[in-house]
Short mmCIF file of C-alpha atoms in Angstrom, two decimals:
data_model
loop_
_atom_site.label_atom_id
_atom_site.label_comp_id
_atom_site.label_asym_id
_atom_site.label_seq_id
_atom_site.Cartn_x
_atom_site.Cartn_y
_atom_site.Cartn_z
CA UNK A 1 17.46 88.11 74.18
CA UNK A 2 14.87 89.96 75.44
CA UNK A 3 13.04 91.56 72.42
CA UNK A 4 12.60 94.69 74.65
CA UNK A 5 16.43 95.55 74.88
CA UNK A 6 16.60 96.73 71.18
CA UNK A 7 13.07 98.81 71.15
CA UNK A 8 12.99 102.12 69.28
CA UNK A 9 12.08 105.19 71.20
CA UNK A 10 8.73 107.47 70.21
CA UNK A 11 11.00 110.27 69.23
CA UNK A 12 13.12 108.00 67.07
CA UNK A 13 10.03 106.73 65.32
CA UNK A 14 9.00 110.16 64.26
CA UNK A 15 12.05 110.67 62.46
CA UNK A 16 11.79 107.83 60.12
CA UNK A 17 10.73 108.67 56.58
CA UNK A 18 7.56 106.26 56.72
CA UNK A 19 6.22 108.08 59.41
CA UNK A 20 7.52 111.37 58.37
CA UNK A 21 5.58 111.45 55.31
CA UNK A 22 2.40 111.57 57.58
CA UNK A 23 3.41 114.92 58.69
CA UNK A 24 3.47 113.95 62.27
CA UNK A 25 2.58 116.56 65.26
CA UNK A 26 3.10 115.69 68.82
CA UNK A 27 -0.04 117.41 70.57
CA UNK A 28 0.15 115.99 74.11
CA UNK A 29 2.71 113.75 76.13
CA UNK A 30 5.75 115.60 74.47
CA UNK A 31 7.65 114.78 77.99
CA UNK A 32 7.17 110.97 77.39
CA UNK A 33 8.74 110.52 73.67
CA UNK A 34 11.54 108.73 75.00
CA UNK A 35 9.31 105.78 75.72
CA UNK A 36 10.60 102.75 73.96
CA UNK A 37 8.30 100.87 71.35
CA UNK A 38 7.95 97.30 71.77
CA UNK A 39 5.86 96.67 68.58
CA UNK A 40 3.42 98.44 66.21
CA UNK A 41 -0.24 98.20 65.94
CA UNK A 42 -2.81 99.34 63.79
CA UNK A 43 -6.87 99.09 64.35
CA UNK A 44 -10.43 100.49 64.66
CA UNK A 45 -11.76 98.57 67.46
CA UNK A 46 -13.59 100.10 70.38
CA UNK A 47 -11.83 97.92 72.98
CA UNK A 48 -8.68 97.53 71.29
CA UNK A 49 -6.85 98.30 74.70
CA UNK A 50 -8.05 94.64 75.95
CA UNK A 51 -5.86 93.55 72.71
CA UNK A 52 -2.82 95.09 73.57
CA UNK A 53 0.17 93.98 76.03
CA UNK A 54 2.16 97.20 76.50
CA UNK A 55 4.96 99.08 74.45
CA UNK A 56 2.88 99.48 71.24
CA UNK A 57 2.56 102.44 69.03
CA UNK A 58 -1.00 102.48 68.16
CA UNK A 59 -1.92 103.77 64.75
CA UNK A 60 -5.85 104.63 64.18
CA UNK A 61 -8.05 106.84 62.30
CA UNK A 62 -9.99 107.25 65.23
CA UNK A 63 -13.15 105.84 63.85
CA UNK A 64 -13.65 103.78 67.11
CA UNK A 65 -12.93 106.11 69.80
CA UNK A 66 -16.65 107.56 70.26
CA UNK A 67 -17.82 111.06 69.41
CA UNK A 68 -18.40 111.89 73.19
CA UNK A 69 -15.64 113.59 75.31
CA UNK A 70 -16.61 110.82 77.88
CA UNK A 71 -15.87 108.37 75.15
CA UNK A 72 -12.57 109.85 74.42
CA UNK A 73 -11.39 109.93 78.00
CA UNK A 74 -12.18 106.45 78.50
CA UNK A 75 -10.32 105.33 75.43
CA UNK A 76 -7.19 107.19 76.49
CA UNK A 77 -7.05 105.91 80.06
CA UNK A 78 -7.36 102.34 78.65
CA UNK A 79 -4.50 102.78 76.77
CA UNK A 80 -2.69 104.20 79.44
CA UNK A 81 -3.72 101.62 82.02
CA UNK A 82 -1.88 99.20 79.29
CA UNK A 83 1.29 101.29 79.42
CA UNK A 84 0.96 101.73 75.67
CA UNK A 85 3.92 103.69 74.15
CA UNK A 86 2.10 106.31 72.09
CA UNK A 87 -1.11 106.80 70.01
CA UNK A 88 -1.07 107.95 66.57
CA UNK A 89 -4.19 109.22 64.97
CA UNK A 90 -4.63 110.10 61.25
CA UNK A 91 -6.78 113.01 60.36
CA UNK A 92 -9.17 112.58 57.66
CA UNK A 93 -12.63 110.99 57.61
CA UNK A 94 -12.97 111.14 61.62
CA UNK A 95 -11.44 114.59 62.52
CA UNK A 96 -10.88 117.30 59.89
CA UNK A 97 -7.91 119.62 60.99
CA UNK A 98 -7.58 118.76 64.82
CA UNK A 99 -8.08 116.16 67.65
CA UNK A 100 -11.12 116.98 69.81
CA UNK A 101 -9.74 119.12 72.95
CA UNK A 102 -10.98 116.07 75.51
CA UNK A 103 -9.17 113.49 73.66
CA UNK A 104 -5.96 115.83 73.97
CA UNK A 105 -6.39 116.94 77.65
CA UNK A 106 -6.87 113.35 78.49
CA UNK A 107 -3.56 112.30 76.92
CA UNK A 108 -1.60 115.02 78.54
CA UNK A 109 -3.16 114.26 81.90
CA UNK A 110 -1.88 110.46 81.58
CA UNK A 111 1.44 111.65 80.10
CA UNK A 112 0.40 109.60 76.90
CA UNK A 113 2.10 110.81 73.71
CA UNK A 114 -0.52 111.41 71.29
CA UNK A 115 0.43 112.13 67.67
CA UNK A 116 -1.58 113.98 64.92
CA UNK A 117 -1.05 112.89 61.29
CA UNK A 118 -1.84 115.26 58.99
CA UNK A 119 -1.37 113.56 55.82
CA UNK A 120 -2.47 110.14 54.87
CA UNK A 121 0.19 107.44 55.27
CA UNK A 122 -0.16 103.57 54.68
CA UNK A 123 -0.30 102.23 58.20
CA UNK A 124 1.45 99.07 56.79
CA UNK A 125 4.48 101.05 55.81
CA UNK A 126 4.63 102.44 58.97
CA UNK A 127 4.64 99.07 60.84
CA UNK A 128 7.28 97.52 58.54
CA UNK A 129 9.73 100.67 58.73
CA UNK A 130 9.45 100.38 62.69
CA UNK A 131 9.55 96.69 62.83
CA UNK A 132 12.70 96.84 60.43
CA UNK A 133 14.26 99.24 62.66
CA UNK A 134 13.36 97.32 65.90
CA UNK A 135 14.95 93.94 64.24
CA UNK A 136 18.02 95.61 62.93
CA UNK A 137 18.80 97.28 66.29
CA UNK A 138 18.67 93.57 67.83
CA UNK A 139 20.99 92.55 65.11
CA UNK A 140 23.35 95.43 65.70
CA UNK A 141 23.18 94.66 69.83
CA UNK A 142 23.51 90.73 69.27
CA UNK A 143 26.34 91.45 66.94
CA UNK A 144 28.29 94.06 69.36
CA UNK A 145 27.63 91.58 72.18
CA UNK A 146 28.64 88.81 70.36
CA UNK A 147 31.88 90.90 69.45
CA UNK A 148 32.43 91.58 73.13
CA UNK A 149 32.20 87.88 74.03
CA UNK A 150 34.76 87.17 71.70
CA UNK A 151 36.99 89.30 72.87
CA UNK A 152 36.48 88.10 76.77
CA UNK A 153 37.10 84.78 75.47
CA UNK A 154 40.40 85.41 73.60
CA UNK A 155 41.48 87.54 76.91
CA UNK A 156 40.87 84.44 78.70
CA UNK A 157 42.78 82.20 76.57
CA UNK A 158 45.62 84.60 76.36
CA UNK A 159 45.98 84.59 80.37
CA UNK A 160 44.40 87.92 80.96
CA UNK A 161 41.97 86.36 83.68
CA UNK A 162 39.01 87.86 85.25
CA UNK A 163 41.06 91.13 85.72
CA UNK A 164 41.55 91.66 81.98
CA UNK A 165 37.88 90.66 81.32
CA UNK A 166 36.32 93.41 83.88
CA UNK A 167 38.90 95.85 82.66
CA UNK A 168 37.47 95.33 79.06
CA UNK A 169 33.83 95.30 80.20
CA UNK A 170 34.54 98.61 82.09
CA UNK A 171 36.04 100.03 78.65
CA UNK A 172 33.14 98.78 76.56
CA UNK A 173 30.75 100.40 78.86
CA UNK A 174 32.60 103.60 79.80
CA UNK A 175 32.05 103.11 83.51
CA UNK A 176 33.27 100.99 86.31
CA UNK A 177 32.10 97.14 87.14
CA UNK A 178 32.35 95.50 90.23
CA UNK A 179 32.53 91.75 91.18
CA UNK A 180 30.82 90.96 94.29
CA UNK A 181 30.99 87.65 96.57
CA UNK A 182 27.85 85.96 97.60
CA UNK A 183 28.17 87.38 101.14
CA UNK A 184 28.27 91.10 99.69
CA UNK A 185 32.22 91.85 99.73
CA UNK A 186 34.10 93.19 96.85
CA UNK A 187 36.02 91.03 95.05
CA UNK A 188 37.34 92.85 92.11
CA UNK A 189 36.43 96.14 90.13
CA UNK A 190 37.59 97.89 87.30
CA UNK A 191 37.31 101.55 86.13
CA UNK A 192 37.35 102.93 82.74
CA UNK A 193 38.81 106.20 83.98
CA UNK A 194 41.35 105.05 86.29
CA UNK A 195 39.50 106.83 89.16
CA UNK A 196 38.62 105.04 92.29
CA UNK A 197 34.92 104.27 91.97
CA UNK A 198 34.55 102.09 95.27
CA UNK A 199 32.86 104.80 96.95
CA UNK A 200 30.12 104.94 94.52
CA UNK A 201 29.74 101.09 94.74
CA UNK A 202 29.49 101.22 98.47
CA UNK A 203 26.85 103.98 98.36
CA UNK A 204 24.67 101.71 95.83
CA UNK A 205 25.14 98.69 97.77
CA UNK A 206 23.93 100.15 100.80
CA UNK A 207 20.85 102.08 99.51
CA UNK A 208 20.08 99.90 96.29
CA UNK A 209 20.71 101.50 93.03
CA UNK A 210 17.95 101.67 90.17
CA UNK A 211 20.44 102.80 87.72
CA UNK A 212 22.97 99.53 88.33
CA UNK A 213 23.12 96.90 85.76
CA UNK A 214 23.64 93.44 87.44
CA UNK A 215 23.70 89.89 86.37
CA UNK A 216 24.34 87.03 88.78
CA UNK A 217 27.53 84.96 88.94
CA UNK A 218 27.20 81.25 89.81
CA UNK A 219 29.95 80.42 92.45
CA UNK A 220 30.17 84.10 93.51
CA UNK A 221 27.70 86.76 93.87
CA UNK A 222 27.09 89.26 91.17
CA UNK A 223 28.86 91.57 88.51
CA UNK A 224 27.31 95.17 88.53
CA UNK A 225 27.98 98.01 86.19
CA UNK A 226 27.13 101.45 87.54
CA UNK A 227 26.67 104.59 85.57
CA UNK A 228 29.40 106.56 87.42
CA UNK A 229 31.20 108.18 84.85
CA UNK A 230 28.56 108.27 81.87
CA UNK A 231 25.04 107.04 81.51
CA UNK A 232 24.89 103.61 80.64
CA UNK A 233 23.39 102.06 77.17
CA UNK A 234 20.72 99.83 79.04
CA UNK A 235 20.10 97.71 76.30
CA UNK A 236 23.82 96.91 75.72
CA UNK A 237 24.81 97.15 78.90
CA UNK A 238 22.61 94.35 80.21
CA UNK A 239 23.97 92.05 77.46
CA UNK A 240 27.64 92.79 77.92
CA UNK A 241 27.18 92.27 81.78
CA UNK A 242 25.47 89.23 81.21
CA UNK A 243 28.24 87.65 78.85
CA UNK A 244 30.96 88.79 81.00
CA UNK A 245 29.26 87.16 84.03
CA UNK A 246 29.11 83.85 82.04
CA UNK A 247 33.08 84.06 81.21
CA UNK A 248 33.71 85.11 84.88
CA UNK A 249 31.46 81.92 86.46
CA UNK A 250 33.44 79.80 84.26
CA UNK A 251 36.92 81.19 85.40
CA UNK A 252 36.02 80.90 88.89
CA UNK A 253 35.48 77.04 88.69
CA UNK A 254 39.32 77.10 88.79
CA UNK A 255 40.85 76.43 92.19
CA UNK A 256 41.28 79.29 94.36
CA UNK A 257 40.02 81.92 91.57
CA UNK A 258 38.24 84.00 94.25
CA UNK A 259 41.28 83.89 96.50
CA UNK A 260 43.37 85.11 93.68
CA UNK A 261 40.77 88.13 92.76
CA UNK A 262 40.95 88.89 96.49
CA UNK A 263 44.82 89.27 96.46
CA UNK A 264 44.69 91.19 93.22
CA UNK A 265 42.19 93.55 94.16
CA UNK A 266 43.91 94.28 97.64
CA UNK A 267 47.39 94.42 96.04
CA UNK A 268 46.01 96.95 93.62
CA UNK A 269 44.51 98.92 96.71
CA UNK A 270 47.76 98.63 98.51
CA UNK A 271 50.11 99.60 95.51
CA UNK A 272 47.68 102.70 94.80
CA UNK A 273 48.53 103.87 98.35
CA UNK A 274 52.13 103.36 98.35
CA UNK A 275 52.32 105.32 94.94
CA UNK A 276 50.01 108.22 96.42
CA UNK A 277 47.11 107.58 93.71
CA UNK A 278 44.67 107.29 96.52
CA UNK A 279 44.03 109.32 99.43
CA UNK A 280 43.74 107.66 103.16
CA UNK A 281 40.26 108.03 103.78
CA UNK A 282 39.14 106.52 100.48
CA UNK A 283 41.64 103.75 100.79
CA UNK A 284 40.23 102.83 104.03
CA UNK A 285 36.73 102.94 102.78
CA UNK A 286 38.00 100.66 99.84
CA UNK A 287 39.79 98.31 102.40
CA UNK A 288 36.33 97.97 104.34
CA UNK A 289 34.55 96.98 101.18
CA UNK A 290 37.11 94.12 100.71
CA UNK A 291 36.35 92.71 104.41
CA UNK A 292 39.10 94.62 106.16
CA UNK A 293 38.12 95.25 109.69
CA UNK A 294 40.78 97.75 110.54
CA UNK A 295 39.53 100.99 109.19
CA UNK A 296 39.41 102.72 112.35
CA UNK A 297 42.58 101.54 113.75
CA UNK A 298 45.27 103.73 114.65
CA UNK A 299 48.24 101.17 115.12
CA UNK A 300 48.82 99.73 111.35
CA UNK A 301 51.80 97.91 110.53
CA UNK A 302 52.77 97.74 106.81
CA UNK A 303 55.09 94.88 105.64
CA UNK A 304 56.39 94.11 102.38
CA UNK A 305 58.02 90.71 101.29
CA UNK A 306 60.04 90.12 98.14
CA UNK A 307 60.34 86.64 96.73
CA UNK A 308 63.67 85.02 96.25
CA UNK A 309 64.74 84.20 92.64
CA UNK A 310 63.95 80.58 93.29
CA UNK A 311 60.26 81.19 93.96
CA UNK A 312 59.02 80.10 90.71
CA UNK A 313 56.08 82.32 89.40
CA UNK A 314 57.09 84.95 91.45
CA UNK A 315 53.57 87.20 92.42
CA UNK A 316 51.55 84.15 90.83
CA UNK A 317 53.26 82.13 93.98
CA UNK A 318 52.13 84.85 96.33
CA UNK A 319 48.83 84.93 94.93
CA UNK A 320 48.17 81.32 95.84
CA UNK A 321 49.44 81.90 99.69
CA UNK A 322 47.58 85.15 100.32
CA UNK A 323 44.58 83.55 101.84
CA UNK A 324 46.77 81.04 103.83
CA UNK A 325 48.49 84.17 104.93
CA UNK A 326 45.43 86.01 106.03
CA UNK A 327 43.77 82.58 107.96
CA UNK A 328 46.91 82.55 110.01
CA UNK A 329 47.27 86.06 110.95
CA UNK A 330 43.43 86.31 111.22
CA UNK A 331 43.70 84.37 114.89
CA UNK A 332 45.88 87.52 116.22
CA UNK A 333 44.48 90.67 114.57
CA UNK A 334 42.83 91.89 111.24
CA UNK A 335 45.38 92.02 107.89
CA UNK A 336 44.97 93.26 104.60
CA UNK A 337 47.36 91.17 102.30
CA UNK A 338 47.75 91.60 98.63
CA UNK A 339 49.89 91.23 95.79
CA UNK A 340 51.33 94.26 94.09
CA UNK A 341 50.35 93.96 90.43
CA UNK A 342 53.64 95.57 89.04
CA UNK A 343 56.63 93.61 90.52
CA UNK A 344 54.78 90.79 92.32
CA UNK A 345 55.81 91.93 95.69
CA UNK A 346 53.63 90.70 98.88
CA UNK A 347 51.98 93.63 100.68
CA UNK A 348 50.43 93.86 104.02
CA UNK A 349 48.90 95.88 106.38
CA UNK A 350 48.17 94.49 110.09
CA UNK A 351 46.44 95.98 112.68
CA UNK A 352 48.64 95.81 115.85
CA UNK A 353 46.74 93.77 118.46
CA UNK A 354 46.52 95.16 122.07
CA UNK A 355 49.79 94.46 123.99
CA UNK A 356 51.82 93.39 120.89
CA UNK A 357 54.79 95.06 120.07
CA UNK A 358 56.14 95.88 116.52
CA UNK A 359 59.08 93.56 116.62
CA UNK A 360 56.66 90.42 117.83
CA UNK A 361 54.64 90.90 115.01
CA UNK A 362 57.09 91.62 112.56
CA UNK A 363 58.70 88.22 113.77
CA UNK A 364 55.34 85.99 113.34
CA UNK A 365 54.74 87.63 110.14
CA UNK A 366 58.47 86.70 108.91
CA UNK A 367 57.88 83.17 110.12
CA UNK A 368 54.96 82.64 107.97
CA UNK A 369 56.19 84.53 104.78
CA UNK A 370 59.59 82.19 104.83
CA UNK A 371 57.32 79.20 105.55
CA UNK A 372 56.23 79.90 101.90
CA UNK A 373 59.78 81.10 100.62
CA UNK A 374 62.81 80.74 102.70
CA UNK A 375 64.69 83.06 100.83
CA UNK A 376 62.14 85.81 100.83
CA UNK A 377 63.10 89.48 101.83
CA UNK A 378 60.91 90.77 104.53
CA UNK A 379 61.06 94.61 105.40
CA UNK A 380 58.74 95.99 108.02
CA UNK A 381 57.97 99.82 108.37
CA UNK A 382 56.76 101.90 111.51
CA UNK A 383 53.23 101.63 113.10
CA UNK A 384 51.40 104.21 111.79
CA UNK A 385 47.60 105.28 111.32
CA UNK A 386 45.79 105.66 107.80
CA UNK A 387 47.49 109.05 107.25
CA UNK A 388 50.84 107.40 107.17
CA UNK A 389 50.13 104.02 105.79
CA UNK A 390 51.03 105.09 102.11
CA UNK A 391 54.38 106.51 102.76
CA UNK A 392 55.22 103.55 105.20
CA UNK A 393 54.29 100.95 102.53
CA UNK A 394 56.59 102.85 100.00
CA UNK A 395 59.27 102.86 102.48
CA UNK A 396 58.92 99.07 103.27
CA UNK A 397 58.98 98.45 99.51
CA UNK A 398 62.16 100.36 98.73
CA UNK A 399 63.92 98.59 101.88
CA UNK A 400 62.74 95.19 100.63
CA UNK A 401 64.24 95.98 97.20
CA UNK A 402 67.24 97.44 98.60
CA UNK A 403 68.34 94.85 101.12
CA UNK A 404 70.75 92.26 100.12
CA UNK A 405 71.32 90.35 103.34
CA UNK A 406 68.89 87.34 103.07
CA UNK A 407 70.05 85.94 106.11
CA UNK A 408 68.05 88.27 108.34
CA UNK A 409 64.49 87.11 109.22
CA UNK A 410 63.14 90.71 108.56
CA UNK A 411 64.57 94.43 107.74
CA UNK A 412 63.74 97.34 109.67
CA UNK A 413 62.56 99.76 107.24
CA UNK A 414 62.94 102.41 109.72
CA UNK A 415 66.86 102.13 110.08
CA UNK A 416 67.51 102.24 105.95
CA UNK A 417 67.01 105.61 105.18
CA UNK A 418 70.56 105.69 103.26
CA UNK A 419 69.92 102.11 101.69
CA UNK A 420 66.69 103.54 100.21
CA UNK A 421 68.34 106.70 99.09
CA UNK A 422 71.24 104.70 97.33
CA UNK A 423 68.91 102.10 95.99
CA UNK A 424 66.76 105.11 94.21
CA UNK A 425 69.63 106.90 93.05
CA UNK A 426 71.57 103.52 91.55
CA UNK A 427 71.22 104.77 88.15
CA UNK A 428 72.18 108.22 88.37
CA UNK A 429 75.38 109.36 86.46
CA UNK A 430 76.65 111.43 89.14
CA UNK A 431 76.26 108.34 91.78
CA UNK A 432 78.29 106.00 89.50
CA UNK A 433 81.01 108.47 88.90
CA UNK A 434 81.27 109.08 92.65
CA UNK A 435 81.65 105.12 93.11
CA UNK A 436 84.15 104.91 90.19
CA UNK A 437 86.27 107.67 91.60
CA UNK A 438 86.28 106.60 95.36
CA UNK A 439 86.60 102.59 94.36
CA UNK A 440 88.48 102.76 91.19
CA UNK A 441 91.75 102.34 92.22
CA UNK A 442 91.31 99.34 94.73
CA UNK A 443 88.85 97.58 91.93
CA UNK A 444 91.60 98.06 89.31
CA UNK A 445 94.13 96.46 91.67
CA UNK A 446 92.05 93.61 92.56
CA UNK A 447 91.51 92.89 88.86
CA UNK A 448 95.19 92.23 88.11
CA UNK A 449 96.26 90.53 91.57
CA UNK A 450 95.26 87.23 93.54
CA UNK A 451 95.13 88.72 96.94
CA UNK A 452 92.11 91.01 96.83
CA UNK A 453 91.91 94.39 99.00
CA UNK A 454 88.28 95.25 98.64
CA UNK A 455 87.16 92.61 101.37
CA UNK A 456 89.41 94.40 104.02
CA UNK A 457 88.31 97.92 102.84
CA UNK A 458 84.70 96.72 103.34
CA UNK A 459 85.13 95.08 106.69
CA UNK A 460 86.99 98.36 108.08
CA UNK A 461 84.07 100.63 107.05
CA UNK A 462 81.33 98.10 108.27
CA UNK A 463 83.24 98.51 111.64
CA UNK A 464 83.94 101.99 111.73
CA UNK A 465 87.47 101.89 111.47
CA UNK A 466 87.70 99.90 114.52
CA UNK A 467 90.85 97.52 113.80
CA UNK A 468 90.21 94.92 116.57
CA UNK A 469 86.82 93.79 115.46
CA UNK A 470 87.77 94.16 111.68
CA UNK A 471 90.97 91.71 112.26
CA UNK A 472 88.34 89.47 114.15
CA UNK A 473 85.87 89.50 111.13
CA UNK A 474 88.62 88.88 108.89
CA UNK A 475 90.22 86.29 110.89
CA UNK A 476 93.42 87.97 110.45
CA UNK A 477 96.20 89.04 112.97
CA UNK A 478 96.87 92.60 113.75
CA UNK A 479 99.86 92.76 111.88
CA UNK A 480 98.61 91.20 108.88
CA UNK A 481 95.59 93.50 109.11
CA UNK A 482 97.88 96.82 109.19
CA UNK A 483 99.98 95.71 106.13
CA UNK A 484 96.65 95.41 104.43
CA UNK A 485 95.42 98.75 105.55
CA UNK A 486 98.84 100.25 104.59
CA UNK A 487 98.50 98.99 101.17
CA UNK A 488 94.76 100.24 100.73
CA UNK A 489 96.05 103.72 102.08
CA UNK A 490 98.77 103.46 99.00
CA UNK A 491 96.58 102.31 96.64
CA UNK A 492 93.65 104.67 97.32
CA UNK A 493 95.96 107.67 98.07
CA UNK A 494 94.05 108.13 101.38
CA UNK A 495 94.35 108.43 105.30
CA UNK A 496 91.85 105.44 106.25
CA UNK A 497 92.07 106.61 110.06
CA UNK A 498 90.50 109.90 109.01
CA UNK A 499 86.69 109.28 109.80
CA UNK A 500 85.12 111.55 107.19
CA UNK A 501 87.44 109.86 104.41
CA UNK A 502 86.38 106.53 105.92
CA UNK A 503 82.79 107.69 105.95
CA UNK A 504 83.13 108.67 101.94
CA UNK A 505 84.48 105.19 101.15
CA UNK A 506 81.52 103.42 103.03
CA UNK A 507 79.09 105.47 101.18
CA UNK A 508 80.81 104.27 97.79
CA UNK A 509 80.80 100.75 99.12
CA UNK A 510 77.08 100.49 99.86
CA UNK A 511 76.37 102.44 96.53
CA UNK A 512 78.14 99.88 95.01
CA UNK A 513 76.17 97.10 96.77
CA UNK A 514 73.30 98.36 95.11
CA UNK A 515 74.31 98.94 91.67
CA UNK A 516 75.92 102.03 91.10
CA UNK A 517 79.11 102.28 89.66
CA UNK A 518 80.78 100.36 86.53
CA UNK A 519 81.25 96.74 86.87
CA UNK A 520 85.06 95.50 87.02
#
């Protein structure tokens, strides 16, 4: 570890008992008391500056400084040129009650903290006290860093992966951290507060930031911490970022880790957008930081795909396929593809290219999705600008969850308002009671008999009460259908030729299809 990482400041040294016994008084350079002390040196040599390396607290009685104002100004200038942390002079044999005015003025001019010691104090005691403090701080820093690295390692062993490591690092630093690719794209980030810090990262990346703490990540670019939420503890932050960068580099050696990070980061963004946790403008900026070339587009097509039960690994399987999706789609137009961290759904936003209709784009995407998972459900929202992407993504996600027909290549989310509504309300007691009230009699009938009436009711409702189409769908002759309808009317005590009654039953059937009502 760099020994400078645990230096004690001049102000902190003045509070140590060993130095307090000398009754210290700062007479110049008070604005620079936050300078770190690398080491302590005591000496009475005229050219002592040539023996120093910078960062020292110099203890002296002043015997070698020289009696003239010129000597004193030269002495201070040489120390300042060496970037000495501070100069402490013990009053006594050389100076009685006050340091010479020329010496004080020179120290003030150079910004060098100058300290009068009004009482004699063993310089060796001061040296030992400060050196002990430096060693203790080094040990404490190392202990904290080692503890953090152990937590990083445990996270990796428990499957937390790079996102977990970055989240822990952000928590430890109380500030956001960013993993950059070698080409400058943002691979992933974590925030200590939950706020979106990507705007600050983009600004820092554009103009550079002297306040950032960064460490290279072999196999990627670099890991960066920014003091967005609070000042960074520079010494600890450097060690923590370096330790995290090492763990991240090891994780990136795994196949497709960078691709998975991109998928997770973009999935986080799209999920936040769908949930309304991020506004359109910062979302567009964050997408641009991830390499999406559609920030200014006004024809964006949100699409959501949910994997089938047969797709082992759920979201993990999508993660492995994201880069392939983007590679396939990039030949047509820019796309942003990610995996929802909550439910593992595949989230996409495409830029509709000139002359391409929404349906053609939907068909193309559905082919790619079903090439990975033939049983996936794909829902496509309406084309929109950035202002409407969040709501459209949410509609597509709910439509994909609500859809039960897996034979369609894709579902049109703009035509599934009732499905989404019933899917949202599927656990509501009032909807359960409604389904039970409307369908309870026919369900009870079917539970006791071999010949079921519910399929006839479903077909009749699906075809809007049109008997010719219903009979064809059920492969029944007209008389057989009429007999079943008569029996249904008796069981339900309802007139199935009444359009409002049929609509009420149709809604109940749809609600039951989405899980409302008690099973029979």
